[in-house]
Backbone as numpy.savetxt, mean C-alpha at the origin, in Angstrom:
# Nx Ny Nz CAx CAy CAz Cx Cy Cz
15.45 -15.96 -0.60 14.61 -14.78 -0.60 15.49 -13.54 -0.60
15.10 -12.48 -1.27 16.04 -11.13 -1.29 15.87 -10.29 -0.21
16.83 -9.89 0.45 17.04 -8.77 1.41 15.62 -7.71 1.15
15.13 -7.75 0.11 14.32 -6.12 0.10 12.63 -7.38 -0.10
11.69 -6.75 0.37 10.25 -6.98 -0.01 9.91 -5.47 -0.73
8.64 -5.84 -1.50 8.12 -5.08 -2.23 6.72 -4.82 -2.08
6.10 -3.44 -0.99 4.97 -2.98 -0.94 4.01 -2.08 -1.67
2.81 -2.75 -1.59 2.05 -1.78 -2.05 1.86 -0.80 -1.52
1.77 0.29 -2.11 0.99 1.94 -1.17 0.23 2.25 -1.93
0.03 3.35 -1.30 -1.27 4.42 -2.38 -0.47 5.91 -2.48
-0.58 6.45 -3.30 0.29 7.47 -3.92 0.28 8.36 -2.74
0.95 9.10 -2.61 1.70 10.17 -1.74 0.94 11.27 -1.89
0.22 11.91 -0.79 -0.67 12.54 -0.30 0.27 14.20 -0.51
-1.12 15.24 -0.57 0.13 16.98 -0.31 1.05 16.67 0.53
0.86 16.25 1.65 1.74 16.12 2.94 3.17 15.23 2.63
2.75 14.61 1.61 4.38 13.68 1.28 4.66 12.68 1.85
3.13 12.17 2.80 3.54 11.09 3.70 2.93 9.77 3.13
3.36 8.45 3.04 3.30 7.25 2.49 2.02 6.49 3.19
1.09 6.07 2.31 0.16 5.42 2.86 0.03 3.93 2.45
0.57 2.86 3.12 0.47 1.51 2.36 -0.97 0.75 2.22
-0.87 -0.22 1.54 -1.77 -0.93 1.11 -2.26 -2.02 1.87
-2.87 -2.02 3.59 -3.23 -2.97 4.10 -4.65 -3.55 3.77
-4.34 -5.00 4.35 -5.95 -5.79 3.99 -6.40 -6.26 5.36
-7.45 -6.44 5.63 -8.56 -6.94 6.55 -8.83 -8.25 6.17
-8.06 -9.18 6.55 -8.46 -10.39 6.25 -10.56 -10.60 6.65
-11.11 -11.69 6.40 -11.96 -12.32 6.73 -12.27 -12.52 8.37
-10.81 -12.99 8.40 -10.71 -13.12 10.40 -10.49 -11.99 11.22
-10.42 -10.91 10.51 -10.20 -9.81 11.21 -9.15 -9.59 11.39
-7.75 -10.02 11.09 -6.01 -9.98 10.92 -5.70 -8.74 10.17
-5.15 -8.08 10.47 -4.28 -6.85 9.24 -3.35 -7.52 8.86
-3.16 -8.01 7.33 -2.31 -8.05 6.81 -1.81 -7.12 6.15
-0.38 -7.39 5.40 0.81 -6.50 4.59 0.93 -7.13 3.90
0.35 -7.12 2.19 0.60 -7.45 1.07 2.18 -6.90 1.01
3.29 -8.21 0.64 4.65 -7.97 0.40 4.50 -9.08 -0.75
5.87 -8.59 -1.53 6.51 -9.46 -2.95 7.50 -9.21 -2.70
8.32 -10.26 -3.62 9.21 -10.72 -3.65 10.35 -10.03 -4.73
9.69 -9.59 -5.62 10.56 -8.51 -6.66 9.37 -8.20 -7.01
9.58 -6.77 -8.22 8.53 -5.56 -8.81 7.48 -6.08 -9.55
8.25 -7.31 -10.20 7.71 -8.51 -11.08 6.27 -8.97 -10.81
7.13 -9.54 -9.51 5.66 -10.53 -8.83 4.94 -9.05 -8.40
4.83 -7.99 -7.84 3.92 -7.60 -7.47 3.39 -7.13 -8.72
3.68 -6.54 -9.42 2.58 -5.81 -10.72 1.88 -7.01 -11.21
2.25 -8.77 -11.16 1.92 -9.79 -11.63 0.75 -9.78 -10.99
0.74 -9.60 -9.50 -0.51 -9.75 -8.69 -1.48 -8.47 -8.51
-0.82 -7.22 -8.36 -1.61 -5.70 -8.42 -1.54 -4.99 -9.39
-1.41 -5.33 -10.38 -0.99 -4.54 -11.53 0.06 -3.93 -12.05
0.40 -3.37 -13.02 1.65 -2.63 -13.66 1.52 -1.18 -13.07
0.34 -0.60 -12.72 0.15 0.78 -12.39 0.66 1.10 -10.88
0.46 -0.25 -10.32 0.42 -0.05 -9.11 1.66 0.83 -8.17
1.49 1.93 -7.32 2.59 2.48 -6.37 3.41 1.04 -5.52
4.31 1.24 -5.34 5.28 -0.07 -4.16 6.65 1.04 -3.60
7.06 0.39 -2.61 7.68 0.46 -2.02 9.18 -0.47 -1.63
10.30 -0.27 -1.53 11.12 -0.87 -1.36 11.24 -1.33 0.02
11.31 -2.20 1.01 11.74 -2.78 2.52 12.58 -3.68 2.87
13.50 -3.48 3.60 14.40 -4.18 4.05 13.70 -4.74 5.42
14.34 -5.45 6.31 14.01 -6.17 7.85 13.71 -5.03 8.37
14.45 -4.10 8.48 14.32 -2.78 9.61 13.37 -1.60 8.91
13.13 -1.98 7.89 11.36 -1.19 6.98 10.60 -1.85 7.66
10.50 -3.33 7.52 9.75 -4.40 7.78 9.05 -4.43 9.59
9.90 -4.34 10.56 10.28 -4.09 11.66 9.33 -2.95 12.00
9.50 -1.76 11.51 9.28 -0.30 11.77 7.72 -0.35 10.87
7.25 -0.73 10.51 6.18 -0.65 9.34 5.16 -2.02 10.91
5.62 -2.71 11.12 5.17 -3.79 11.96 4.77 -2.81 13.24
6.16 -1.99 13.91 5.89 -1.35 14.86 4.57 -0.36 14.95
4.42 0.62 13.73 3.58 1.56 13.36 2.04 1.15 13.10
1.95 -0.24 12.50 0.63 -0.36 12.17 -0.01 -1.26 12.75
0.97 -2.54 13.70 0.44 -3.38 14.13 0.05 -4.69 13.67
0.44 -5.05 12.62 -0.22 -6.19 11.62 0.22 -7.12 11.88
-0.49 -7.95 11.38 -0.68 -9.54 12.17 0.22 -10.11 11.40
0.17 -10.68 10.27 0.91 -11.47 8.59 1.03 -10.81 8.00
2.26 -11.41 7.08 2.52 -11.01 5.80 1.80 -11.75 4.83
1.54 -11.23 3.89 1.26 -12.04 2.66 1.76 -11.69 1.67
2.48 -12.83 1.52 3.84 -12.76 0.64 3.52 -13.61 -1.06
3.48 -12.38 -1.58 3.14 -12.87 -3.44 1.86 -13.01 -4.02
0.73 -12.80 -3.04 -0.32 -12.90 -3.18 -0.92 -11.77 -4.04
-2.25 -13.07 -4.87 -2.79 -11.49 -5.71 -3.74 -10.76 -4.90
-4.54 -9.52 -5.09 -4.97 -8.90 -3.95 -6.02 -8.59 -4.36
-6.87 -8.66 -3.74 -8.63 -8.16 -3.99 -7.85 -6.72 -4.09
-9.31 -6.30 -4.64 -8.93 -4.54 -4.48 -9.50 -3.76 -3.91
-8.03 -2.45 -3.50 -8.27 -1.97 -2.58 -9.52 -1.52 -1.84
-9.23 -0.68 -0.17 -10.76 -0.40 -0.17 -11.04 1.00 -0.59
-12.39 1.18 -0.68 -12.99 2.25 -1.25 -11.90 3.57 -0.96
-11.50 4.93 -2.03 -11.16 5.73 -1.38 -11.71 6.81 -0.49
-11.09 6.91 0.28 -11.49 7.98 1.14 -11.25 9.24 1.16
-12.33 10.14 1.78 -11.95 11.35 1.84 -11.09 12.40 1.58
-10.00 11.92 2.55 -8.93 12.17 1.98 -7.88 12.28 1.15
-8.57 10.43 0.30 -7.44 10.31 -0.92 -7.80 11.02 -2.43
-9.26 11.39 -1.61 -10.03 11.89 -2.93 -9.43 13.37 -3.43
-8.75 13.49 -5.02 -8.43 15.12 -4.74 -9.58 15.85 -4.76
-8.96 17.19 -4.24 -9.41 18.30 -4.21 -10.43 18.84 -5.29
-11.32 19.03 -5.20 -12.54 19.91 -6.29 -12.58 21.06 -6.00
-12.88 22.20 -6.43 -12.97 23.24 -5.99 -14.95 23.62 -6.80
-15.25 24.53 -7.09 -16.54 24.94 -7.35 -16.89 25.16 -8.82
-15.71 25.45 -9.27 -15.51 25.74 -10.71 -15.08 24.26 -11.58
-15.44 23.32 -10.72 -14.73 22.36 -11.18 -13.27 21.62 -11.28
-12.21 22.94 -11.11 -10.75 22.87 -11.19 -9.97 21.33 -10.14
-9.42 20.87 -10.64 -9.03 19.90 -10.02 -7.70 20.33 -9.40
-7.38 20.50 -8.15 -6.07 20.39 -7.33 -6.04 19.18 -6.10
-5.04 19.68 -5.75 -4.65 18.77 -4.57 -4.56 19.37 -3.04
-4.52 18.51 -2.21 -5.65 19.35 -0.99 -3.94 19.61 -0.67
């Protein structure tokens, strides 16, 4: 297995801060969709998809922060959940599209 896993996120918010791609298992578990190279993940989430590079101490620190139960490693992935509020851009009245 290679030193680095490969995460999904969701694109980078005004703020610049990284939002990954967790799942809600069935049992109620947070998992962390991880791959194995760029390969396997666009194989399973698509070619479009945002990822992330992680080493043990990404891995570690990403564990610390969110709490998640498993990895799931190579798996293809239902899709995501609905966006939210927040991920939604910005509208303004005139129609104009920005970013919040």
């Amino acid at each position: 297995m290679s030193d680095v896993l490969y995460v999904p996120i969701r694109r980078r918010d005004s703020s610049g801060q990284v939002r990954l791609e967790m799942r809600t298992l069935p049992d109620g578990r947070l998992a962390l969709p991880a791959y194995t190279s760029p390969k396997e993940l666009a194989r399973c989430c698509g070619p479009q998809q945002p990822w992330m590079g992680v080493d043990s101490t990404g891995l570690q620190e990403i564990h610390r922060t969110t709490g998640y139960d498993v990895v799931l490693l190579d798996g293809r992935q239902p899709p995501p959940p609905p966006v939210g509020d927040d991920d939604r851009p910005f509208e303004d009245p005139l129609g104009r599209r920005a970013t919040r």
